[in-house]
Coordinates of C-alpha atoms in Angstrom, one line a residue:
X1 CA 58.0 57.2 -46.9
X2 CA 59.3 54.5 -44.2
X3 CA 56.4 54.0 -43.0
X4 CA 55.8 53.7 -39.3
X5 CA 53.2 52.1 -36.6
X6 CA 50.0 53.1 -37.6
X7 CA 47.0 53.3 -35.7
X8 CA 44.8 51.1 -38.2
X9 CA 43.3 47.8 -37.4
X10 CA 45.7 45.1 -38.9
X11 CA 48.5 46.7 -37.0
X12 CA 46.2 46.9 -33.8
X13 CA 45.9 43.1 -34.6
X14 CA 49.6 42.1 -35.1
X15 CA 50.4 43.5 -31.9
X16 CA 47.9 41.6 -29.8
X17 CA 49.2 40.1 -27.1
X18 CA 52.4 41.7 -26.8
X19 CA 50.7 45.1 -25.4
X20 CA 50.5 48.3 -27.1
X21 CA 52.6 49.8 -24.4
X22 CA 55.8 47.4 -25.4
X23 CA 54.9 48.8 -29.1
X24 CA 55.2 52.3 -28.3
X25 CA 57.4 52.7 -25.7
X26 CA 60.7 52.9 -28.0
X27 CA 58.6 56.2 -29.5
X28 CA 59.5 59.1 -28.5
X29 CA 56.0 60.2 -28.6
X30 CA 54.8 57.1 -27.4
X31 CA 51.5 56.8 -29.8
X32 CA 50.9 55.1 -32.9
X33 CA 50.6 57.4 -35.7
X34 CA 47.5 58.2 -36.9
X35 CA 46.4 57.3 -40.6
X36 CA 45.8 61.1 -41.4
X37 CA 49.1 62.2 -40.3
X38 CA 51.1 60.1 -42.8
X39 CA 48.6 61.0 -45.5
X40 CA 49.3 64.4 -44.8
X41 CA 53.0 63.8 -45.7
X42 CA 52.3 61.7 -48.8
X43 CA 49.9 64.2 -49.9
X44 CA 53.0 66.9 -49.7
X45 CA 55.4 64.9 -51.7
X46 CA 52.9 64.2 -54.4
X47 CA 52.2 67.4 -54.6
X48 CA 54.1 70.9 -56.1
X49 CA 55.4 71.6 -52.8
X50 CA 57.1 68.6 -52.7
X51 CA 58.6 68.4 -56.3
X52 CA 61.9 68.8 -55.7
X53 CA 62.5 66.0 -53.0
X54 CA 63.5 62.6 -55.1
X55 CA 65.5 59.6 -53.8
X56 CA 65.0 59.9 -50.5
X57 CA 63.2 57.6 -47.6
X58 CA 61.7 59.9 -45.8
X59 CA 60.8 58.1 -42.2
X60 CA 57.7 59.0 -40.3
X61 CA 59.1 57.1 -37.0
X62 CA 57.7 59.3 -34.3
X63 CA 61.3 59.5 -33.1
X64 CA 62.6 55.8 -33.8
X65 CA 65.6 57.2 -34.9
X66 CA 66.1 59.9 -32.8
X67 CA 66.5 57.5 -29.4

């Protein structure tokens, strides 16, 4: 999983200064992702669901790449 900007407190740190906004603006759904949400997808993968996905980054981007 590539992981993303998540809303926990280092990354609320590193971006200090700069603005939140400037972070998320290149988003397309302009938030920070919450921890829950990418635990959700981990949580799939690891599980039987999720068995037959292998070798693949899977980007949780909030629609980085789709801009």
């Amino acid at each position: 999983v590539l992981h993303p900007v998540v809303r926990l407190p280092l990354a609320q740190r590193q971006f200090e200064g700069r603005g939140l906004d400037a972070v998320i603006q290149p988003h397309a759904w302009k938030r920070m992702l919450e921890p829950s949400e990418g635990a959700d997808l981990v949580a799939f993968l690891l599980g039987p669901a999720g068995s037959g996905i292998t070798g693949f980054a899977l980007p949780i981007d909030l629609g980085w790449t789709a801009r």
